DNA sequence: CAAAGGTATTAAACAAAATTCAAAATATAG
DNA sequence: CTATATTTTGAATTTTGTTTAATACCTTTG
């Protein structure tokens, strides 16, 4: 069996895992089911993936690679100034995170682990199986690349004058990324008491993007006031 | 044994669980250890908590109650306008999330579950044990209360003129909350290649808060430009 | 006060699922 | 075509969450 066939099998297992994780989530998915889905024996999954955590890291890697594609695609697109790139990024990022919930859960989980990893005092709290995974190492790079793309977009915006010059690219980009991460967690319909008003992704997103733009622009042009209108409290 | 003694035992178990979750995390903590820590038999933990998930929900509840205290405390503090309240909230929220990492993980996990819960199509993907937990129901209320506090702060700021009037309180508050959620996930030292510059919580936070303020204020007063200085790309 | 009934507690049994392993099948190379 | 390495399997093992049957304890009441 050549390396091609090997990766072939690896892919089969990965695809089975992705399908099941999407349907039932990580914990409800049994290694038995993954094997069945890939039409192999359970033991063989352990030949290609060290353990369930390693398999999850492989899934996470695929998820984060997809997100990195979003960053790259936006960054490579021609004829946009920095601000336009960032608005575009926000749109596409949110689309990706909301349309691939399981993937995004995986990314978020990785970011939590990363946060522990970057601090020597907390590193030992990470499940050793995660650190042993080859995919974890790759994820560090992918995360780094995304940050680099984003920071460059802000820098670009400062250079071309679409973003106010006193901003620091790193801090600014990380703040935007923070917003994006939280958005997905909070989105979805939220009911407020017996009132029928819901804060829903569909009517929240434009306001969210506008706020981000306001944050980056030098001057804010006031639109018509909108005070109590539509407000619950 | 009266109700007091009962809650006494419940607390003992909860405290043991919290201690262990903080030290080793949820998965690495075994029900056996929890029981040992509370100096009771393993079986008894199942008398007071239906299952491990239920116990985790109890921990999450304690975590979210602590966060709600932060919201309430800020909201009740006198002599502040809306903007000052929000800046205060951001400071205290980040302190809380960074000083209680395990608690915050639990809250974030709950927010993820909530996001599934609020959408009828995804609700069935939630582990039934979570939905059965009494603590889950309480968490819905606590989450709601936090939102209410935050939205009221923004409303207050619009009324007293410290926040620009065209903003919608709900959307604005949820956007701020998004930022806060993401901040914790991204914080910690991040290394960029061989350069020794790190984006660290300590030097990121002031810039983060400034950006949030800029977003809410009607006019942005430019400070001295800071373009390439300290920027990596 | 003693029997009855409920509540709390334990230790052992059970079950589910991840992981390991020894043996068998298959492929590859000399 | 034989020897060696790689792949694959199914069963054994282990770990750990959960259930249960038996026991101790406490409270009420006749």
Coordinates of C-alpha atoms (C1' of nucleotides) in Angstrom, one line a residue:
Chain A
X1 CA 0.0 0.0 0.0
X2 CA 1.5 3.3 -1.1
X3 CA 1.3 6.6 0.7
X4 CA -1.6 7.6 -1.5
X5 CA -3.7 4.7 -0.3
X6 CA -2.8 5.5 3.2
X7 CA -3.9 9.0 3.0
X8 CA -7.0 7.7 1.2
X9 CA -8.0 5.7 4.3
X10 CA -7.1 8.5 6.5
X11 CA -9.4 10.7 4.6
X12 CA -12.2 8.1 4.8
X13 CA -11.9 8.1 8.6
X14 CA -11.7 11.8 8.8
X15 CA -14.8 12.2 6.6
X16 CA -16.8 9.7 8.7
X17 CA -15.8 11.6 11.8
X18 CA -16.8 15.0 10.4
X19 CA -20.1 13.6 9.3
X20 CA -20.9 12.2 12.7
X21 CA -19.5 15.1 14.7
X22 CA -21.8 17.4 12.7
X23 CA -24.8 15.2 13.3
X24 CA -24.3 14.3 16.9
X25 CA -21.4 16.2 18.3
X26 CA -18.0 15.0 19.5
X27 CA -19.0 13.3 22.7
X28 CA -22.0 11.5 21.4
X29 CA -19.9 10.1 18.5
X30 CA -18.3 6.7 19.3
X31 CA -15.1 5.5 17.7
X32 CA -17.2 2.4 16.8
X33 CA -19.5 4.6 14.7
X34 CA -16.6 6.4 13.1
X35 CA -15.1 3.0 12.1
X36 CA -18.5 1.8 10.8
X37 CA -18.9 5.0 8.8
X38 CA -15.5 4.4 7.2
X39 CA -16.3 0.8 6.7
X40 CA -13.3 -0.4 8.6
X41 CA -12.7 -2.1 11.9
X42 CA -12.4 0.0 15.1
X43 CA -8.9 -1.0 15.6
X44 CA -7.8 0.4 12.3
X45 CA -8.8 3.9 13.3
X46 CA -6.2 3.7 16.0
X47 CA -3.6 2.8 13.3
X48 CA -4.3 6.1 11.5
X49 CA -5.1 8.3 14.4
X50 CA -3.4 7.9 17.8
X51 CA -6.6 8.4 19.7
X52 CA -10.0 10.2 19.6
X53 CA -8.4 13.5 20.6
X54 CA -5.9 13.2 17.7
X55 CA -8.8 12.6 15.4
X56 CA -10.6 15.7 16.7
X57 CA -7.4 17.8 16.2
X58 CA -7.4 16.6 12.6
X59 CA -11.0 17.8 12.2
X60 CA -10.1 21.0 13.9
X61 CA -7.2 21.4 11.5
X62 CA -9.5 21.0 8.5
X63 CA -11.9 23.5 10.1
X64 CA -9.2 26.1 10.7
X65 CA -7.8 25.6 7.2
X66 CA -11.2 26.5 5.8
X67 CA -11.2 29.7 7.9
X68 CA -7.7 30.5 6.8
X69 CA -8.9 30.2 3.2
X70 CA -11.4 32.9 4.0
X71 CA -8.7 35.2 5.3
X72 CA -6.5 34.5 2.3
X73 CA -9.2 34.9 -0.2
X74 CA -10.2 38.3 1.2
X75 CA -6.6 39.4 1.5
X76 CA -5.8 38.4 -2.1
X77 CA -8.8 40.1 -3.6
X78 CA -7.7 43.1 -5.7
X79 CA -9.1 46.6 -5.8
X80 CA -10.1 46.9 -2.2
X81 CA -8.8 49.3 0.4
X82 CA -8.1 48.1 4.0
X83 CA -11.5 49.0 5.4
X84 CA -13.3 47.2 2.5
X85 CA -11.2 44.1 3.1
X86 CA -12.0 44.1 6.7
X87 CA -15.8 44.5 6.1
X88 CA -15.5 41.7 3.6
X89 CA -13.6 39.6 6.1
X90 CA -16.2 40.1 8.8
X91 CA -19.0 39.1 6.4
X92 CA -17.3 36.0 5.2
X93 CA -16.0 35.0 8.6
X94 CA -19.5 35.2 10.1
X95 CA -20.9 33.3 7.2
X96 CA -18.3 30.6 7.7
X97 CA -18.8 30.3 11.4
X98 CA -22.5 30.2 11.2
X99 CA -22.7 27.8 8.4
X100 CA -20.2 25.4 9.9
X101 CA -21.1 25.3 13.5
X102 CA -19.3 22.1 14.3
X103 CA -16.1 23.3 12.6
X104 CA -16.4 26.6 14.5
X105 CA -16.9 24.8 17.8
X106 CA -13.7 23.0 17.1
X107 CA -11.8 26.2 16.3
X108 CA -13.1 27.8 19.4
X109 CA -12.1 24.8 21.5
X110 CA -8.6 25.0 20.0
X111 CA -8.4 28.7 20.8
X112 CA -9.2 27.9 24.4
X113 CA -6.4 25.3 24.5
X114 CA -4.1 27.8 22.8
X115 CA -4.8 30.3 25.5
X116 CA -3.6 27.7 28.0
X117 CA -0.7 26.8 25.9
X118 CA 0.7 30.3 25.5
X119 CA 1.0 30.6 29.2
X120 CA 3.6 28.4 30.8
X121 CA 1.7 28.3 34.1
X122 CA -1.3 26.7 32.6
X123 CA 0.2 24.6 29.9
X124 CA 0.3 21.5 32.0
X125 CA -3.5 21.6 32.3
X126 CA -3.8 20.6 28.7
X127 CA -4.6 17.0 27.9
X128 CA -1.2 15.5 26.9
X129 CA -2.9 13.7 24.0
X130 CA -3.7 17.0 22.4
X131 CA -0.1 18.2 22.6
X132 CA 1.1 14.9 21.1
X133 CA -1.0 15.3 18.1
X134 CA 0.8 16.4 14.9
X135 CA -2.3 18.3 14.0
X136 CA -2.0 20.5 17.0
X137 CA 1.4 21.7 15.8
X138 CA 0.0 22.5 12.4
X139 CA -2.9 24.4 14.0
X140 CA -0.4 26.7 15.7
X141 CA 0.9 27.8 12.3
X142 CA -2.6 28.2 10.8
X143 CA -3.7 30.4 13.7
X144 CA -0.6 32.5 13.2
X145 CA -1.2 32.9 9.5
X146 CA -4.7 34.1 10.1
X147 CA -3.5 36.7 12.5
X148 CA -0.9 37.8 10.0
X149 CA -3.4 38.2 7.2
X150 CA -5.7 40.3 9.5
X151 CA -3.0 42.5 10.8
X152 CA -1.8 43.2 7.3
X153 CA -5.3 44.2 6.3
X154 CA -5.4 46.8 9.1
X155 CA -2.0 48.1 8.1
X156 CA -3.1 48.4 4.6
X157 CA -6.1 50.4 5.7
X158 CA -4.0 52.8 7.6
X159 CA -1.7 53.2 4.7
X160 CA -4.4 53.9 2.2
X161 CA -6.2 56.2 4.6
X162 CA -9.4 54.2 5.0
X163 CA -8.6 53.5 8.7
X164 CA -7.6 56.2 11.1
X165 CA -3.9 56.4 11.5
X166 CA -3.5 56.4 15.2
X167 CA -4.6 52.8 15.5
X168 CA -2.2 50.0 16.2
X169 CA -2.7 47.2 13.6
X170 CA -2.2 44.2 16.0
X171 CA -4.4 45.5 18.7
X172 CA -7.0 46.7 16.3
X173 CA -7.1 43.4 14.4
X174 CA -7.3 41.3 17.6
X175 CA -10.1 43.5 18.8
X176 CA -12.0 42.8 15.6
X177 CA -11.3 39.1 15.9
X178 CA -12.6 39.2 19.4
X179 CA -15.9 40.6 18.1
X180 CA -16.2 37.9 15.6
X181 CA -15.6 35.2 18.1
X182 CA -18.2 36.5 20.4
X183 CA -20.7 37.1 17.7
X184 CA -21.2 33.5 16.9
X185 CA -21.5 32.5 20.6
X186 CA -24.2 35.1 21.2
X187 CA -26.1 34.8 17.9
X188 CA -29.3 33.0 17.4
X189 CA -32.7 34.2 18.5
X190 CA -32.8 35.5 22.0
X191 CA -36.2 35.9 23.6
X192 CA -36.8 38.8 26.0
X193 CA -39.7 38.0 28.3
X194 CA -43.1 38.1 26.8
X195 CA -42.2 40.7 24.2
X196 CA -41.9 39.2 20.8
X197 CA -38.7 41.1 20.0
X198 CA -35.8 38.9 19.3
X199 CA -32.2 39.7 18.8
X200 CA -31.5 37.6 15.8
X201 CA -28.4 37.1 13.7
X202 CA -30.2 38.4 10.7
X203 CA -31.1 41.8 12.1
X204 CA -28.0 42.0 14.3
X205 CA -25.3 41.6 11.7
X206 CA -25.7 44.9 9.8
X207 CA -25.6 46.8 13.1
X208 CA -22.6 44.8 14.2
X209 CA -20.7 45.6 11.0
X210 CA -21.6 49.2 11.2
X211 CA -20.3 49.5 14.7
X212 CA -17.0 47.9 13.7
X213 CA -16.6 50.3 10.8
X214 CA -17.4 53.3 13.1
X215 CA -14.6 52.0 15.3
X216 CA -12.1 52.1 12.5
X217 CA -13.1 55.3 10.7
X218 CA -11.7 58.7 11.6
X219 CA -15.1 60.4 11.7
X220 CA -18.5 59.1 12.5
X221 CA -21.3 60.5 10.4
X222 CA -24.5 60.5 12.5
X223 CA -27.5 58.9 10.9
X224 CA -31.0 59.7 12.1
X225 CA -31.3 59.2 15.8
X226 CA -32.9 56.1 16.8
X227 CA -33.2 56.3 20.6
X228 CA -35.9 54.4 22.3
X229 CA -37.4 53.1 19.1
X230 CA -37.2 49.3 19.0
X231 CA -35.4 49.2 22.4
X232 CA -36.6 47.0 25.2
X233 CA -35.4 48.9 28.2
Chain B
X1 CA -31.3 15.3 58.2
X2 CA -32.8 18.7 57.4
X3 CA -32.8 20.7 54.3
X4 CA -29.8 22.7 55.6
X5 CA -27.7 19.6 56.1
X6 CA -28.7 18.5 52.7
X7 CA -27.5 21.7 51.0
X8 CA -24.4 21.4 53.2
X9 CA -23.5 18.1 51.5
X10 CA -24.4 19.4 48.1
X11 CA -22.0 22.3 48.7
X12 CA -19.3 20.0 49.8
X13 CA -19.6 18.1 46.5
X14 CA -19.8 21.2 44.5
X15 CA -16.7 22.7 46.1
X16 CA -14.8 19.5 45.6
X17 CA -15.8 19.5 41.9
X18 CA -14.8 23.2 41.5
X19 CA -11.4 22.6 43.1
X20 CA -10.7 19.6 40.8
X21 CA -12.1 21.2 37.6
X22 CA -9.8 24.2 38.3
X23 CA -6.8 22.0 38.8
X24 CA -7.3 19.4 36.1
X25 CA -10.3 20.4 34.0
X26 CA -13.7 18.8 33.6
X27 CA -12.7 15.7 31.6
X28 CA -9.6 14.8 33.6
X29 CA -11.7 15.0 36.8
X30 CA -13.2 11.6 37.8
X31 CA -16.4 11.3 39.8
X32 CA -14.3 9.2 42.1
X33 CA -12.0 12.1 42.8
X34 CA -14.9 14.4 43.4
X35 CA -16.3 12.0 46.0
X36 CA -13.0 11.6 47.6
X37 CA -12.5 15.4 47.8
X38 CA -15.9 15.7 49.5
X39 CA -15.1 12.7 51.8
X40 CA -18.1 10.7 50.8
X41 CA -18.7 7.6 48.7
X42 CA -19.0 7.9 44.9
X43 CA -22.5 6.6 45.0
X44 CA -23.6 9.6 47.1
X45 CA -22.6 12.1 44.6
X46 CA -25.3 10.6 42.4
X47 CA -27.8 11.1 45.2
X48 CA -27.2 14.9 45.1
X49 CA -26.4 15.3 41.4
X50 CA -28.1 13.3 38.8
X51 CA -24.9 12.9 36.7
X52 CA -21.6 14.5 35.9
X53 CA -23.2 16.8 33.4
X54 CA -25.7 18.0 36.1
X55 CA -22.8 18.7 38.4
X56 CA -21.1 20.7 35.7
X57 CA -24.2 22.7 35.2
X58 CA -24.2 23.5 38.9
X59 CA -20.6 24.7 38.6
X60 CA -21.6 26.7 35.5
X61 CA -24.4 28.2 37.4
X62 CA -22.1 29.3 40.2
X63 CA -19.8 30.8 37.5
X64 CA -22.5 32.7 35.8
X65 CA -23.9 34.0 39.0
X66 CA -20.5 35.4 39.8
X67 CA -20.6 37.2 36.4
X68 CA -24.1 38.4 37.0
X69 CA -22.8 40.0 40.3
X70 CA -20.3 41.9 38.2
X71 CA -23.1 43.2 35.9
X72 CA -25.3 44.1 38.9
X73 CA -22.5 45.7 40.9
X74 CA -21.6 48.0 38.0
X75 CA -25.2 48.8 37.2
X76 CA -26.0 49.7 40.8
X77 CA -22.9 51.9 41.3
X78 CA -24.0 55.5 41.6
X79 CA -22.7 58.7 40.0
X80 CA -21.7 57.1 36.6
X81 CA -23.0 57.9 33.2
X82 CA -23.7 55.1 30.8
X83 CA -20.4 55.2 29.1
X84 CA -18.5 55.1 32.4
X85 CA -20.6 52.1 33.4
X86 CA -19.7 50.3 30.3
X87 CA -16.0 51.0 30.6
X88 CA -16.3 49.8 34.2
X89 CA -18.1 46.7 33.1
X90 CA -15.5 45.8 30.5
X91 CA -12.7 46.2 33.0
X92 CA -14.5 44.1 35.6
X93 CA -15.8 41.5 33.1
X94 CA -12.3 40.9 31.7
X95 CA -10.8 40.7 35.2
X96 CA -13.4 38.1 36.1
X97 CA -13.0 36.0 33.0
X98 CA -9.2 36.1 33.2
X99 CA -9.0 35.4 36.9
X100 CA -11.5 32.5 36.8
X101 CA -10.6 30.7 33.7
X102 CA -12.4 27.5 34.5
X103 CA -15.6 29.4 35.4
X104 CA -15.3 31.2 32.2
X105 CA -14.9 28.1 30.2
X106 CA -18.0 26.8 31.7
X107 CA -19.9 30.0 30.8
X108 CA -18.6 29.8 27.3
X109 CA -19.7 26.2 27.0
X110 CA -23.1 27.2 28.2
X111 CA -23.4 30.0 25.7
X112 CA -22.6 27.4 23.0
X113 CA -25.3 25.1 24.2
X114 CA -27.7 28.1 24.5
X115 CA -27.0 29.0 20.9
X116 CA -28.2 25.5 19.9
X117 CA -31.1 25.7 22.3
X118 CA -32.5 28.9 20.9
X119 CA -32.8 27.3 17.5
X120 CA -35.4 24.6 17.2
X121 CA -33.5 22.9 14.4
X122 CA -30.4 22.3 16.5
X123 CA -32.0 21.8 19.9
X124 CA -32.0 18.1 19.5
X125 CA -28.2 18.1 19.3
X126 CA -27.9 19.0 22.9
X127 CA -27.1 16.2 25.4
X128 CA -30.5 15.4 27.0
X129 CA -28.8 15.3 30.4
X130 CA -28.0 19.0 30.1
X131 CA -31.6 19.9 29.4
X132 CA -32.8 17.8 32.3
X133 CA -30.6 19.6 34.8
X134 CA -32.4 22.1 37.0
X135 CA -29.4 24.3 36.9
X136 CA -29.7 24.7 33.1
X137 CA -33.1 26.3 33.6
X138 CA -31.6 28.7 36.1
X139 CA -28.8 29.5 33.7
X140 CA -31.3 30.7 31.1
X141 CA -32.6 33.3 33.6
X142 CA -29.1 34.4 34.7
X143 CA -28.1 34.9 31.1
X144 CA -31.1 36.9 30.4
X145 CA -30.5 39.1 33.5
X146 CA -27.0 39.9 32.3
X147 CA -28.3 41.0 28.9
X148 CA -30.9 43.2 30.6
X149 CA -28.3 44.9 32.7
X150 CA -26.1 45.6 29.8
X151 CA -28.8 46.9 27.5
X152 CA -30.0 49.2 30.2
X153 CA -26.5 50.6 30.6
X154 CA -26.4 51.5 26.9
X155 CA -29.9 53.0 27.1
X156 CA -28.7 55.0 30.1
X157 CA -25.7 56.3 28.1
X158 CA -27.9 57.4 25.2
X159 CA -30.2 59.2 27.6
X160 CA -27.4 61.0 29.4
X161 CA -25.6 61.9 26.1
X162 CA -22.4 59.9 26.8
X163 CA -23.2 57.5 23.9
X164 CA -24.2 58.6 20.5
X165 CA -28.0 58.6 20.1
X166 CA -28.3 56.7 16.8
X167 CA -27.2 53.4 18.4
X168 CA -29.6 50.7 19.2
X169 CA -29.1 49.5 22.8
X170 CA -29.6 45.8 22.2
X171 CA -27.3 45.6 19.2
X172 CA -24.8 47.8 20.7
X173 CA -24.7 45.9 24.0
X174 CA -24.5 42.5 22.2
X175 CA -21.6 43.8 20.1
X176 CA -19.8 44.8 23.2
X177 CA -20.5 41.5 24.8
X178 CA -19.1 39.8 21.7
X179 CA -15.9 41.7 22.1
X180 CA -15.6 40.6 25.7
X181 CA -16.2 36.9 24.9
X182 CA -13.6 36.9 22.1
X183 CA -11.0 38.9 24.1
X184 CA -10.6 36.1 26.7
X185 CA -10.2 33.5 24.0
X186 CA -7.5 35.4 22.2
X187 CA -5.7 36.8 25.1
X188 CA -2.4 35.5 26.5
X189 CA 1.0 36.0 25.0
X190 CA 1.1 35.4 21.3
X191 CA 4.4 35.0 19.7
X192 CA 5.1 36.3 16.2
X193 CA 8.0 34.5 14.6
X194 CA 11.4 35.3 15.9
X195 CA 10.5 38.9 16.8
X196 CA 10.1 39.3 20.5
X197 CA 7.0 41.3 20.3
X198 CA 4.1 39.7 22.0
X199 CA 0.5 40.7 22.0
X200 CA -0.3 40.2 25.6
X201 CA -3.3 40.8 27.7
X202 CA -1.6 43.5 29.7
X203 CA -0.7 45.7 26.7
X204 CA -3.8 44.8 24.7
X205 CA -6.5 45.7 27.2
X206 CA -6.1 49.5 27.2
X207 CA -6.2 49.6 23.4
X208 CA -9.2 47.3 23.4
X209 CA -11.1 49.5 25.8
X210 CA -10.2 52.6 23.9
X211 CA -11.5 51.1 20.7
X212 CA -14.8 50.2 22.4
X213 CA -15.2 53.7 23.7
X214 CA -14.4 55.2 20.2
X215 CA -17.2 53.0 18.9
X216 CA -19.7 54.4 21.3
X217 CA -18.7 58.0 21.3
X218 CA -20.0 60.5 18.8
X219 CA -16.7 62.0 17.9
X220 CA -13.3 60.6 17.9
X221 CA -10.5 62.8 19.0
X222 CA -7.3 61.7 17.2
X223 CA -4.3 61.2 19.4
X224 CA -0.8 61.3 17.9
X225 CA -0.5 59.0 14.9
X226 CA 1.2 55.7 15.6
X227 CA 1.4 54.1 12.2
X228 CA 4.2 51.7 11.6
X229 CA 5.6 52.1 15.1
X230 CA 5.4 48.9 17.0
X231 CA 3.7 47.1 14.1
X232 CA 4.9 43.8 12.8
X233 CA 3.7 44.0 9.2
Chain C
dC1 C1' -40.2 4.0 74.2
dA2 C1' -40.4 1.1 70.2
dA3 C1' -41.9 0.1 65.8
dA4 C1' -42.5 1.9 61.2
dG5 C1' -41.2 4.5 57.5
dG6 C1' -38.6 7.4 55.2
dT7 C1' -33.9 9.4 54.1
dA8 C1' -29.0 9.0 53.6
dT9 C1' -25.0 6.3 52.7
dT10 C1' -22.1 2.7 51.1
dA11 C1' -19.7 -0.8 48.5
dA12 C1' -20.1 -3.6 44.9
dA13 C1' -22.1 -4.7 40.4
dC14 C1' -22.8 -3.1 35.8
dA15 C1' -22.3 -1.0 31.3
dA16 C1' -20.4 1.8 27.9
dA17 C1' -16.8 3.2 25.4
dA18 C1' -11.8 4.2 24.6
dT19 C1' -7.6 1.9 23.9
dT20 C1' -4.4 -2.1 23.4
dC21 C1' -2.9 -6.4 21.5
dA22 C1' -1.8 -10.7 19.3
dA23 C1' -2.7 -12.9 15.4
dA24 C1' -4.1 -13.0 10.5
dA25 C1' -4.2 -11.0 6.0
dT26 C1' -2.1 -8.5 2.5
dA27 C1' 1.4 -6.1 0.1
dT28 C1' 6.3 -5.2 -1.1
dA29 C1' 11.0 -6.2 -2.1
dG30 C1' 15.0 -9.0 -3.1
Chain D
dC1 C1' 8.8 -17.3 -4.5
dT2 C1' 10.2 -16.5 -0.1
dA3 C1' 11.0 -13.2 3.6
dT4 C1' 9.9 -9.0 5.5
dA5 C1' 7.2 -5.1 6.4
dT6 C1' 2.7 -3.1 6.5
dT7 C1' -2.2 -3.2 7.1
dT8 C1' -6.3 -5.1 9.2
dT9 C1' -9.1 -7.4 12.3
dG10 C1' -11.8 -8.9 16.4
dA11 C1' -11.3 -9.9 20.8
dA12 C1' -9.3 -8.6 25.4
dT13 C1' -8.4 -4.9 28.6
dT14 C1' -9.1 -0.8 31.1
dT15 C1' -11.2 3.1 32.6
dT16 C1' -14.9 5.4 34.3
dG17 C1' -19.7 6.9 34.6
dT18 C1' -24.0 5.1 36.5
dT19 C1' -27.2 1.8 38.9
dT20 C1' -28.5 -1.0 42.6
dA21 C1' -29.3 -3.7 46.6
dA22 C1' -28.3 -3.8 51.1
dT23 C1' -27.4 -1.1 55.5
dA24 C1' -27.3 2.7 58.7
dC25 C1' -29.5 6.5 60.5
dC26 C1' -33.0 9.6 61.7
dT27 C1' -37.8 11.1 62.5
dT28 C1' -42.4 10.5 63.5
dT29 C1' -46.1 8.5 65.9
dG30 C1' -49.1 5.1 68.4

